[in-house]
Coordinates of C-alpha atoms in Angstrom, one line a residue:
M1 CA 84.8 131.1 33.9
N2 CA 84.6 134.1 32.4
S3 CA 84.7 137.5 35.0
K4 CA 81.2 138.0 35.3
E5 CA 80.6 134.6 36.4
E6 CA 83.5 134.7 39.1
F7 CA 82.2 137.7 40.1
K8 CA 78.1 136.5 40.8
T9 CA 79.9 133.5 42.1
D10 CA 82.0 135.1 44.8
I11 CA 79.7 137.6 46.1
D12 CA 77.1 134.3 45.9
V13 CA 79.6 132.3 48.6
S14 CA 80.4 134.8 50.9
S15 CA 79.1 138.2 52.5
T16 CA 80.6 140.2 54.6
V17 CA 77.6 139.8 57.9
R18 CA 78.6 144.5 60.7
G19 CA 77.2 142.3 63.2
S20 CA 79.1 142.7 66.7
D21 CA 82.3 139.9 65.2
S22 CA 82.8 142.5 61.2
S23 CA 85.1 138.6 60.5
L24 CA 81.9 136.3 61.1
H25 CA 80.6 135.7 57.6
D26 CA 77.6 134.8 55.9
Q27 CA 78.6 131.7 53.1
T28 CA 75.3 130.6 52.8
H29 CA 74.6 130.3 48.3
R30 CA 71.4 131.7 47.0
R31 CA 70.2 129.2 45.4
L32 CA 66.4 128.8 46.0
K33 CA 64.5 129.3 43.2
A34 CA 60.3 131.1 42.4
R35 CA 59.4 127.5 42.9
H36 CA 61.5 126.7 46.1
I37 CA 60.8 129.5 47.8
Q38 CA 56.3 130.2 47.2
L39 CA 56.0 126.5 48.5
I40 CA 58.9 126.8 51.2
G41 CA 55.8 128.6 52.9
I42 CA 53.7 126.1 52.8
G43 CA 56.3 123.9 54.2
T44 CA 54.1 123.9 57.9
I45 CA 51.5 122.4 57.1
G46 CA 50.6 119.5 59.0
T47 CA 48.5 117.0 60.4
A48 CA 47.2 119.6 61.8
L49 CA 44.4 120.4 59.3
F50 CA 43.8 117.1 57.9
V51 CA 43.6 115.7 62.1
Q52 CA 44.3 116.8 64.9
I53 CA 41.4 119.5 63.3
G54 CA 39.1 117.2 64.5
A55 CA 39.5 118.0 68.1
S56 CA 38.5 122.0 67.7
L57 CA 35.1 120.8 66.0
T58 CA 33.8 118.9 68.3
K59 CA 34.9 121.8 71.1
G60 CA 33.1 124.7 69.2
G61 CA 30.5 123.4 65.9
P62 CA 31.3 123.8 62.2
A63 CA 30.3 127.6 62.5
S64 CA 33.1 128.6 65.5
L65 CA 35.5 126.1 64.1
F66 CA 35.2 128.2 60.3
I67 CA 34.8 132.1 61.6
A68 CA 38.2 131.4 64.4
F69 CA 39.8 129.9 61.6
S70 CA 38.8 133.0 59.0
I71 CA 39.8 135.8 61.8
W72 CA 43.0 134.4 62.4
C73 CA 44.2 134.7 58.7
T74 CA 44.0 138.2 58.9
F75 CA 47.0 138.3 61.9
V76 CA 48.8 135.6 59.0
M77 CA 48.2 138.4 56.7
A78 CA 49.0 141.7 58.7
V79 CA 52.4 138.7 60.3
S80 CA 53.3 139.6 56.3
N81 CA 52.8 142.6 55.3
C82 CA 55.7 143.5 57.9
L83 CA 57.4 140.6 57.4
S84 CA 57.8 141.7 53.5
E85 CA 58.4 144.6 53.6
M86 CA 62.1 144.6 55.2
V87 CA 63.1 141.4 53.8
T88 CA 62.3 141.8 50.4
W89 CA 64.7 145.5 50.7
I90 CA 66.9 143.3 52.8
P91 CA 67.5 140.2 51.6
I92 CA 69.8 138.0 54.3
S93 CA 69.7 135.2 56.9
S94 CA 68.3 134.7 59.7
P95 CA 66.5 138.3 58.6
F96 CA 64.0 139.2 61.3
V97 CA 66.0 137.7 64.4
R98 CA 69.1 139.8 63.4
F99 CA 66.3 143.1 62.2
A100 CA 64.8 142.7 66.4
D101 CA 68.9 142.7 66.3
R102 CA 69.6 145.8 64.5
F103 CA 66.4 148.0 64.4
V104 CA 65.1 147.4 68.3
D105 CA 67.4 146.5 71.4
P106 CA 70.5 143.5 70.6
A107 CA 69.0 142.1 73.6
L108 CA 66.0 141.8 71.4
G109 CA 66.8 140.0 69.2
F110 CA 68.9 137.2 70.7
T111 CA 65.3 137.2 73.1
A112 CA 63.4 136.5 69.4
A113 CA 66.3 134.1 68.3
I114 CA 66.3 131.8 71.2
N115 CA 62.5 131.9 71.3
F116 CA 61.7 131.2 67.7
F117 CA 65.3 127.9 67.8
V118 CA 63.4 126.6 70.6
F119 CA 60.1 126.6 68.7
E120 CA 61.6 125.2 65.8
A121 CA 63.4 122.6 66.7
A122 CA 60.3 122.0 69.5
L123 CA 58.5 120.5 66.5
I124 CA 61.3 118.9 65.0
P125 CA 60.8 115.4 67.3
Y126 CA 57.6 116.9 67.2
E127 CA 56.3 115.8 63.3
I128 CA 58.7 112.9 64.0
V129 CA 56.6 111.7 66.7
A130 CA 53.5 112.3 64.7
F131 CA 55.3 110.5 61.6
N132 CA 55.4 107.2 64.2
V133 CA 51.8 107.5 64.4
V134 CA 50.4 108.1 61.4
L135 CA 52.2 105.0 59.9
H136 CA 50.5 102.9 62.7
F137 CA 47.2 103.7 61.3
W138 CA 48.6 100.8 58.7
T139 CA 51.4 98.7 61.5
D140 CA 53.0 99.2 64.4
K141 CA 54.9 96.1 63.9
I142 CA 57.9 99.1 62.9
P143 CA 59.5 99.5 66.3
T144 CA 59.6 103.2 66.9
A145 CA 62.9 103.5 67.0
A146 CA 63.9 102.1 63.5
V147 CA 61.2 104.8 62.9
I148 CA 62.6 107.8 64.2
A149 CA 65.8 106.8 62.8
F150 CA 64.8 106.5 59.6
V151 CA 63.0 109.7 59.9
L152 CA 66.2 111.8 61.3
V153 CA 68.7 109.8 58.4
C154 CA 66.0 111.1 56.0
Y155 CA 66.5 114.6 57.1
A156 CA 70.2 114.5 57.4
S157 CA 71.1 113.1 54.5
L158 CA 68.5 116.8 52.6
N159 CA 69.7 118.9 54.8
F160 CA 73.9 117.9 55.2
F161 CA 74.2 118.8 51.2
A162 CA 73.1 121.5 48.5
V163 CA 70.5 123.5 49.8
K164 CA 68.7 123.2 46.2
W165 CA 67.8 119.6 46.9
Y166 CA 66.5 120.9 50.1
G167 CA 64.9 123.3 48.2
E168 CA 63.5 120.6 45.6
S169 CA 62.4 118.5 48.1
E170 CA 60.5 120.7 50.0
F171 CA 59.3 121.8 46.5
W172 CA 57.5 118.1 45.7
L173 CA 56.7 117.6 49.3
A174 CA 54.6 120.4 49.0
L175 CA 53.0 119.8 45.8
G176 CA 52.3 116.5 47.7
K177 CA 50.4 118.3 50.2
V178 CA 48.5 121.0 47.3
L179 CA 46.9 117.4 45.9
L180 CA 46.1 116.8 49.4
I181 CA 44.6 119.1 50.6
T182 CA 42.1 119.9 47.5
G183 CA 41.6 116.8 47.0
L184 CA 39.5 116.9 50.4
I185 CA 38.1 119.4 49.5
L186 CA 36.7 118.4 46.2
F187 CA 35.8 114.9 48.0
T188 CA 33.4 116.9 49.9
F189 CA 32.4 119.2 47.9
I190 CA 31.0 116.0 45.4
T191 CA 30.0 114.2 48.1
M192 CA 27.8 117.5 49.8
V193 CA 26.3 117.6 46.7
G194 CA 24.7 113.8 46.3
G195 CA 28.2 112.5 44.4
N196 CA 28.6 109.5 46.6
P197 CA 27.8 105.4 47.7
F198 CA 24.1 106.9 49.0
H199 CA 23.5 109.3 46.4
D200 CA 22.7 111.2 49.4
A201 CA 23.1 115.2 48.6
Y202 CA 23.6 116.6 52.5
G203 CA 24.9 119.6 52.4
F204 CA 25.2 121.7 55.0
R205 CA 22.7 119.6 57.3
Y206 CA 25.1 119.1 60.1
W207 CA 24.9 122.6 60.9
S208 CA 21.7 122.8 61.4
P209 CA 20.4 123.0 64.6
S210 CA 17.7 121.3 63.7
N211 CA 19.5 117.7 61.9
V212 CA 22.7 118.5 64.8
E213 CA 21.7 119.4 68.4
G214 CA 23.4 122.2 69.3
A215 CA 25.1 123.3 66.1
P216 CA 25.9 125.4 64.6
F217 CA 28.0 126.6 67.6
A218 CA 28.8 123.9 70.2
E219 CA 29.0 124.0 74.1
F220 CA 32.5 123.1 75.2
Y221 CA 33.2 123.1 79.6
T222 CA 30.5 125.1 80.6
T223 CA 26.5 125.5 79.0
G224 CA 25.1 128.8 77.7
D225 CA 26.5 131.8 75.9
T226 CA 29.9 131.2 77.9
G227 CA 30.3 127.7 77.2
R228 CA 29.3 128.7 73.3
F229 CA 32.2 131.1 73.6
L230 CA 34.5 128.7 75.4
G231 CA 33.7 127.0 71.7
F232 CA 35.0 129.1 70.1
M233 CA 38.4 130.2 71.7
A234 CA 39.0 126.8 72.0
C235 CA 39.2 126.9 67.6
L236 CA 41.3 130.1 67.9
I237 CA 44.2 128.3 69.9
Q238 CA 43.7 125.5 67.8
A239 CA 43.8 127.7 64.1
S240 CA 46.9 130.1 66.1
F241 CA 48.8 126.6 66.3
T242 CA 48.4 126.1 63.2
I243 CA 48.8 128.7 60.8
A244 CA 51.8 130.0 59.8
G245 CA 54.1 130.7 57.1
P246 CA 55.9 133.6 56.0
D247 CA 58.2 132.9 58.5
Y248 CA 59.0 130.3 57.2
V249 CA 59.7 132.3 53.6
S250 CA 61.8 135.0 54.9
M251 CA 64.1 132.1 56.7
A252 CA 65.0 131.4 53.2
A253 CA 65.9 135.3 51.9
G254 CA 69.2 134.6 52.8
E255 CA 69.5 131.7 50.2
A256 CA 66.5 133.0 46.9
E257 CA 68.1 133.2 44.0
N258 CA 67.1 137.0 42.3
P259 CA 65.3 138.1 45.7
R260 CA 64.3 141.3 45.5
K261 CA 62.0 140.2 42.7
N262 CA 60.9 136.5 44.1
L263 CA 60.5 137.9 48.2
P264 CA 57.0 139.8 47.8
R265 CA 55.2 137.1 44.5
A266 CA 55.9 134.0 47.4
Y267 CA 54.2 135.9 50.3
N268 CA 51.3 136.9 48.3
S269 CA 51.0 134.0 46.9
V270 CA 51.9 131.8 50.2
F271 CA 49.2 134.3 52.8
Y272 CA 46.5 133.0 49.3
R273 CA 47.5 129.7 49.2
L274 CA 47.7 129.6 53.2
T275 CA 44.0 130.9 53.3
T276 CA 42.5 129.1 50.5
F277 CA 43.7 126.7 52.5
F278 CA 42.7 126.4 56.2
V279 CA 39.6 129.0 55.4
L280 CA 38.2 126.3 53.2
G281 CA 39.7 123.3 55.2
S282 CA 37.7 124.3 58.2
M283 CA 34.6 124.4 56.6
C284 CA 35.5 121.4 55.3
V285 CA 35.8 118.9 58.1
G286 CA 32.8 120.5 58.9
I287 CA 30.6 119.4 56.5
V288 CA 31.9 115.8 56.2
V289 CA 30.9 115.1 60.4
P290 CA 28.6 116.4 62.4
Y291 CA 30.7 118.4 65.5
N292 CA 29.0 115.3 68.0
D293 CA 29.4 112.5 65.8
T294 CA 29.3 109.3 67.8
N295 CA 32.9 107.5 65.2
L296 CA 34.7 111.6 65.7
L297 CA 34.7 111.4 69.7
Q298 CA 35.7 107.5 69.4
A299 CA 39.1 108.0 67.3
L300 CA 39.9 111.3 69.7
S301 CA 39.7 109.5 73.3
D302 CA 40.7 106.2 71.4
A303 CA 43.6 108.9 69.7
R304 CA 43.0 106.4 66.3
P305 CA 46.1 106.7 64.7
G306 CA 47.1 108.4 61.8
A307 CA 44.1 109.3 59.8
G308 CA 42.1 107.6 61.8
S309 CA 41.1 110.3 63.4
S310 CA 40.2 112.9 60.9
P311 CA 37.1 113.8 59.9
Y312 CA 37.3 113.1 56.3
V313 CA 37.9 109.1 56.6
I314 CA 35.9 108.9 59.8
A315 CA 33.4 110.0 56.7
M316 CA 35.2 108.6 54.3
T317 CA 34.0 104.9 55.8
R318 CA 30.9 106.1 56.6
M319 CA 30.0 106.3 53.0
G320 CA 32.2 103.2 52.1
I321 CA 34.4 104.2 49.8
P322 CA 37.8 102.2 51.3
I323 CA 40.4 103.2 49.0
L324 CA 40.5 106.7 49.9
P325 CA 41.6 107.0 53.5
H326 CA 45.1 105.1 52.3
I327 CA 45.6 107.8 50.7
V328 CA 44.7 110.5 52.3
N329 CA 46.6 108.5 55.4
F330 CA 50.1 108.4 52.6
L331 CA 49.9 111.8 52.0
V332 CA 49.5 112.8 55.4
L333 CA 52.7 111.0 55.6
S334 CA 54.3 113.0 53.2
A335 CA 53.3 115.6 55.0
I336 CA 54.1 115.1 58.2
F337 CA 57.3 114.3 57.1
S338 CA 58.1 117.5 54.8
A339 CA 56.9 120.0 57.9
G340 CA 59.3 117.9 60.1
N341 CA 62.2 118.4 56.8
S342 CA 61.1 123.0 56.8
Y343 CA 61.4 123.0 60.4
V344 CA 65.4 121.3 60.0
F345 CA 66.2 124.3 57.8
C346 CA 64.5 127.2 59.5
A347 CA 66.1 126.4 63.1
S348 CA 69.2 125.0 61.7
R349 CA 69.4 129.0 60.1
T350 CA 68.2 130.8 63.5
L351 CA 71.0 129.9 64.8
F352 CA 73.4 130.4 62.8
G353 CA 71.8 133.7 62.4
L354 CA 72.5 134.0 65.7
A355 CA 76.5 133.5 65.6
L356 CA 76.8 135.9 62.9
E357 CA 75.6 137.9 65.3
G358 CA 78.7 136.7 68.0
K359 CA 74.8 136.1 70.2
A360 CA 76.3 132.6 69.9
P361 CA 79.4 130.6 69.8
R362 CA 81.6 131.3 65.8
I363 CA 81.0 127.3 65.5
F364 CA 77.8 127.5 64.2
T365 CA 79.1 129.6 61.1
Y366 CA 80.8 127.0 59.7
C367 CA 79.2 126.5 56.2
T368 CA 80.5 123.3 53.7
K369 CA 81.5 125.0 50.4
S370 CA 77.9 124.1 49.2
G371 CA 77.4 126.4 51.9
V372 CA 75.3 123.7 53.9
P373 CA 76.1 125.4 57.7
I374 CA 76.9 121.6 58.8
C375 CA 77.6 122.2 62.6
S376 CA 73.7 124.3 63.1
V377 CA 72.5 121.4 61.2
T378 CA 74.1 119.1 63.0
L379 CA 72.8 120.4 67.0
T380 CA 69.2 120.9 65.3
L381 CA 69.4 117.1 64.4
A382 CA 70.5 117.0 67.8
I383 CA 68.2 117.6 69.6
A384 CA 65.1 116.0 67.9
L385 CA 67.0 112.8 69.2
L386 CA 64.6 113.8 72.2
A387 CA 61.9 112.1 69.3
F388 CA 63.3 108.9 71.6
L389 CA 60.7 109.9 73.9
Q390 CA 58.0 108.1 72.6
V391 CA 59.9 105.0 73.6
S392 CA 59.1 105.7 76.8
N393 CA 56.0 107.0 76.7
N394 CA 53.3 107.1 74.7
S395 CA 52.9 109.0 72.5
A396 CA 49.8 111.3 72.7
I397 CA 51.7 112.5 76.6
V398 CA 54.8 113.4 74.5
L399 CA 52.7 115.2 71.6
Q400 CA 51.2 117.1 74.1
W401 CA 54.2 118.3 75.6
F402 CA 56.0 119.6 72.0
I403 CA 52.3 121.7 71.2
N404 CA 52.1 122.6 75.3
L405 CA 55.5 124.6 75.0
V406 CA 55.8 125.7 71.1
T407 CA 51.9 127.0 71.1
A408 CA 53.0 130.0 72.6
S409 CA 56.5 131.0 70.6
Q410 CA 54.8 130.9 67.5
L411 CA 52.8 133.5 69.2
L412 CA 56.0 135.3 70.9
N413 CA 57.9 134.9 67.6
F414 CA 54.6 137.0 65.6
A415 CA 54.1 139.7 68.2
F416 CA 58.2 140.8 68.4
I417 CA 58.1 140.8 63.8
A418 CA 54.9 142.8 64.3
F419 CA 57.4 145.0 66.6
T420 CA 60.0 145.2 65.0
Y421 CA 58.6 145.7 61.7
I422 CA 57.2 148.7 64.2
R423 CA 60.6 150.2 64.8
F424 CA 61.3 150.2 61.6
Y425 CA 58.9 151.9 60.6
N426 CA 60.0 154.9 63.0
A427 CA 63.4 154.4 61.7
L428 CA 62.5 155.6 58.1
K429 CA 60.5 158.0 59.4
A430 CA 62.7 159.6 61.7
Q431 CA 65.5 160.0 58.9
G432 CA 63.9 160.8 55.8
I433 CA 64.2 157.9 54.2
S434 CA 60.1 157.2 52.2
R435 CA 58.6 153.6 52.1
D436 CA 58.2 154.6 48.4
S437 CA 61.4 154.1 47.4
L438 CA 61.0 150.1 49.2
P439 CA 61.3 147.4 46.4
H440 CA 58.2 146.5 48.1
K441 CA 55.5 148.5 50.1
S442 CA 53.0 146.5 51.6
F443 CA 49.9 148.0 53.0
W444 CA 48.0 148.9 56.2
Q445 CA 50.7 149.9 57.5
P446 CA 52.2 150.4 60.1
F447 CA 48.1 149.3 60.6
S448 CA 49.1 146.1 59.8
A449 CA 52.3 145.9 62.9
W450 CA 49.2 147.4 65.4
Y451 CA 47.2 144.6 64.5
A452 CA 49.1 141.6 65.0
L453 CA 51.1 142.9 68.0
I454 CA 48.5 143.6 69.6
G455 CA 46.4 140.2 68.5
N456 CA 49.5 138.0 69.5
T457 CA 50.3 139.3 72.1
I458 CA 47.0 138.5 73.9
M459 CA 46.6 134.9 72.2
A460 CA 50.5 134.0 73.7
F461 CA 48.3 134.8 77.4
V462 CA 45.0 133.4 76.1
G463 CA 46.2 130.0 75.1
G464 CA 46.9 128.4 78.2
Y465 CA 44.3 130.1 80.0
T466 CA 42.7 125.7 80.4
V467 CA 44.7 125.2 82.8
F468 CA 42.9 127.9 85.2
L469 CA 39.4 127.0 84.6
N470 CA 37.5 125.5 87.9
G471 CA 39.6 121.0 88.9
N472 CA 41.9 121.7 85.6
W473 CA 44.5 123.0 87.4
N474 CA 47.7 121.1 86.1
I475 CA 51.2 122.4 86.9
P476 CA 52.7 120.8 84.5
N477 CA 50.8 121.5 81.5
F478 CA 51.1 125.4 83.5
L479 CA 54.6 125.0 82.9
F480 CA 54.5 123.9 79.5
S481 CA 51.8 126.9 78.1
Y482 CA 53.4 129.7 79.7
M483 CA 57.1 129.1 80.4
M484 CA 58.0 131.1 77.0
I485 CA 56.1 133.9 78.6
G486 CA 58.1 134.1 81.6
L487 CA 61.7 132.4 80.2
C488 CA 61.7 135.8 77.3
P489 CA 62.0 138.3 79.4
V490 CA 64.5 137.1 81.3
L491 CA 65.9 136.2 78.2
F492 CA 66.1 139.6 77.7
V493 CA 66.8 141.3 80.6
G494 CA 70.0 139.2 81.4
W495 CA 71.4 140.2 78.2
K496 CA 70.8 143.4 78.0
V497 CA 72.3 143.9 81.7
Y498 CA 75.5 142.2 80.9
H499 CA 76.3 143.0 77.9
K500 CA 75.0 146.8 78.9
T501 CA 73.2 146.9 75.3
P502 CA 71.7 149.9 73.7
W503 CA 67.8 150.8 72.9
R504 CA 68.3 151.9 69.3
K505 CA 67.0 155.4 68.4
P506 CA 65.0 155.9 64.9
E507 CA 67.5 158.2 64.3
D508 CA 70.9 155.7 64.4
V509 CA 69.1 152.3 63.1
T510 CA 71.3 151.1 60.1
F511 CA 69.5 149.1 57.4
F512 CA 72.2 146.6 57.1
E513 CA 73.8 149.1 54.3
A514 CA 76.7 146.5 54.0
E515 CA 74.6 143.2 53.0
R516 CA 72.2 145.4 51.1
E517 CA 74.4 146.6 48.6
L518 CA 76.4 143.1 48.5
V519 CA 73.4 142.0 47.0
D520 CA 72.8 145.4 44.7
R521 CA 75.2 143.6 43.5
Y522 CA 74.8 140.6 42.6
E523 CA 70.9 141.0 41.7
D524 CA 72.8 143.6 39.4
T525 CA 74.8 140.7 37.5
F526 CA 72.1 137.8 38.1
V527 CA 71.9 135.4 34.4
E528 CA 68.7 133.8 35.7
E529 CA 69.0 130.0 34.8
I530 CA 67.0 128.5 31.4
P531 CA 66.0 125.1 32.5
S532 CA 66.9 122.2 31.3
S533 CA 63.2 120.2 30.4
R534 CA 60.4 120.6 29.5
S535 CA 58.5 120.2 33.0
L536 CA 61.2 122.6 34.1
R537 CA 60.0 125.3 32.5
V538 CA 56.1 124.2 32.8
W539 CA 56.7 124.5 37.2
N540 CA 58.5 128.2 35.8
W541 CA 56.3 129.8 34.6
I542 CA 53.2 128.5 37.0
F543 CA 55.4 129.8 39.8
T544 CA 56.6 132.8 38.7

């Protein structure tokens, strides 16, 4: 090994972190390639887009569903703008939770990290339970405990070893999601123009009130304009839970190869892919089935397993297409597995970042020789054992527990990111640092940050509104919907009072100078690996 390679390895393996404990080290490795990063962002696509979206269709109708998903994509774009500028300049492990510490207040950094960790950790058992439910599309003879154990062992295998294996697994699993949603969009287009066994060019038939009573805006809970508005809100809440992605790209920043070149491209491509998939996907489900379809309503009422409740599968069954439902169910199964795998990665890196800043026990900073924070991964998988609750409870009930718990957390996380960017923006301005000098400058700032902050904060409080409707009061649902909203101020005030943390003044904010210098040195010596096969060269060309 020559001296240049030795230097590159040294700074790749260990970088000193100047947090509350200057002896802590970030020992993760930069082994995630551009193609890994670009598809990690869509790793969060699971059952919500393919199956659960049908429930929202029945509440709001096709137009409300399409408009709600289109609107929420603009909020995700705003969050992506905030993250892309900060993280590209400072590509470190667990970036946005550590930015909240350094740009706002250490108490907010602690609060944001706990909120995001709970969010990610709760989603792992959610996806494991969903995996078992989808498997029941074919058979219910496999013991639930065996399925849960199998998935956990797989997650452990993929996350205990070098990060490149996680990246490689997510790349191929995410490609399966791309294939699935692309196939479903093509299925919708081909069948709607007459390419189906009945040669029925049904087009937008189910959007027309002359064909479907109440379409395209359905009434929910009550009648009239109020009912149609509540139907739209149900769809918007579903969209706010379903659409994510830029935050997952950010969590991989500390382990990304050549980050200042690859991350801006990843943020842009992830946003455009997610927007295309979610906006077109929300439109397609309203095309293939009417919102009041009796089979869809019955499937939801019966909690039909797997893709059996999917509007697409119901449409395929109605058209007499026998093989496609099984293909869809298999790809949905792989999508669920991929989503859970992404949550293990993000939750463990959040805990790792919390420990690097001295806000979690030092043991969680320990990494293997392969750069894997092994203790953080172990605790994350231990929390995932909550999936075994399904053994003694109805799966639908367990799924709803996790959904209610994490919906507000995701929105609070986006709000924290937006507020952190506003403070970052003000600090740059106060210190005379031009944003034009940064490696990447996002657009429409600070408007994007304010837009994301206000929208996500409002939705966090609106998300559980149905519990306040007449006759719907339920204490467990109220607690699950608003627990994190109540807990976050307690965490913030408690940490601030106990540790007497300072509210950062814009002129005193520091921008991780030591970490940025290490990234500069790393990129100065970075030599891009030449793909070993023609297929890898093709993939690298597509995702570069």
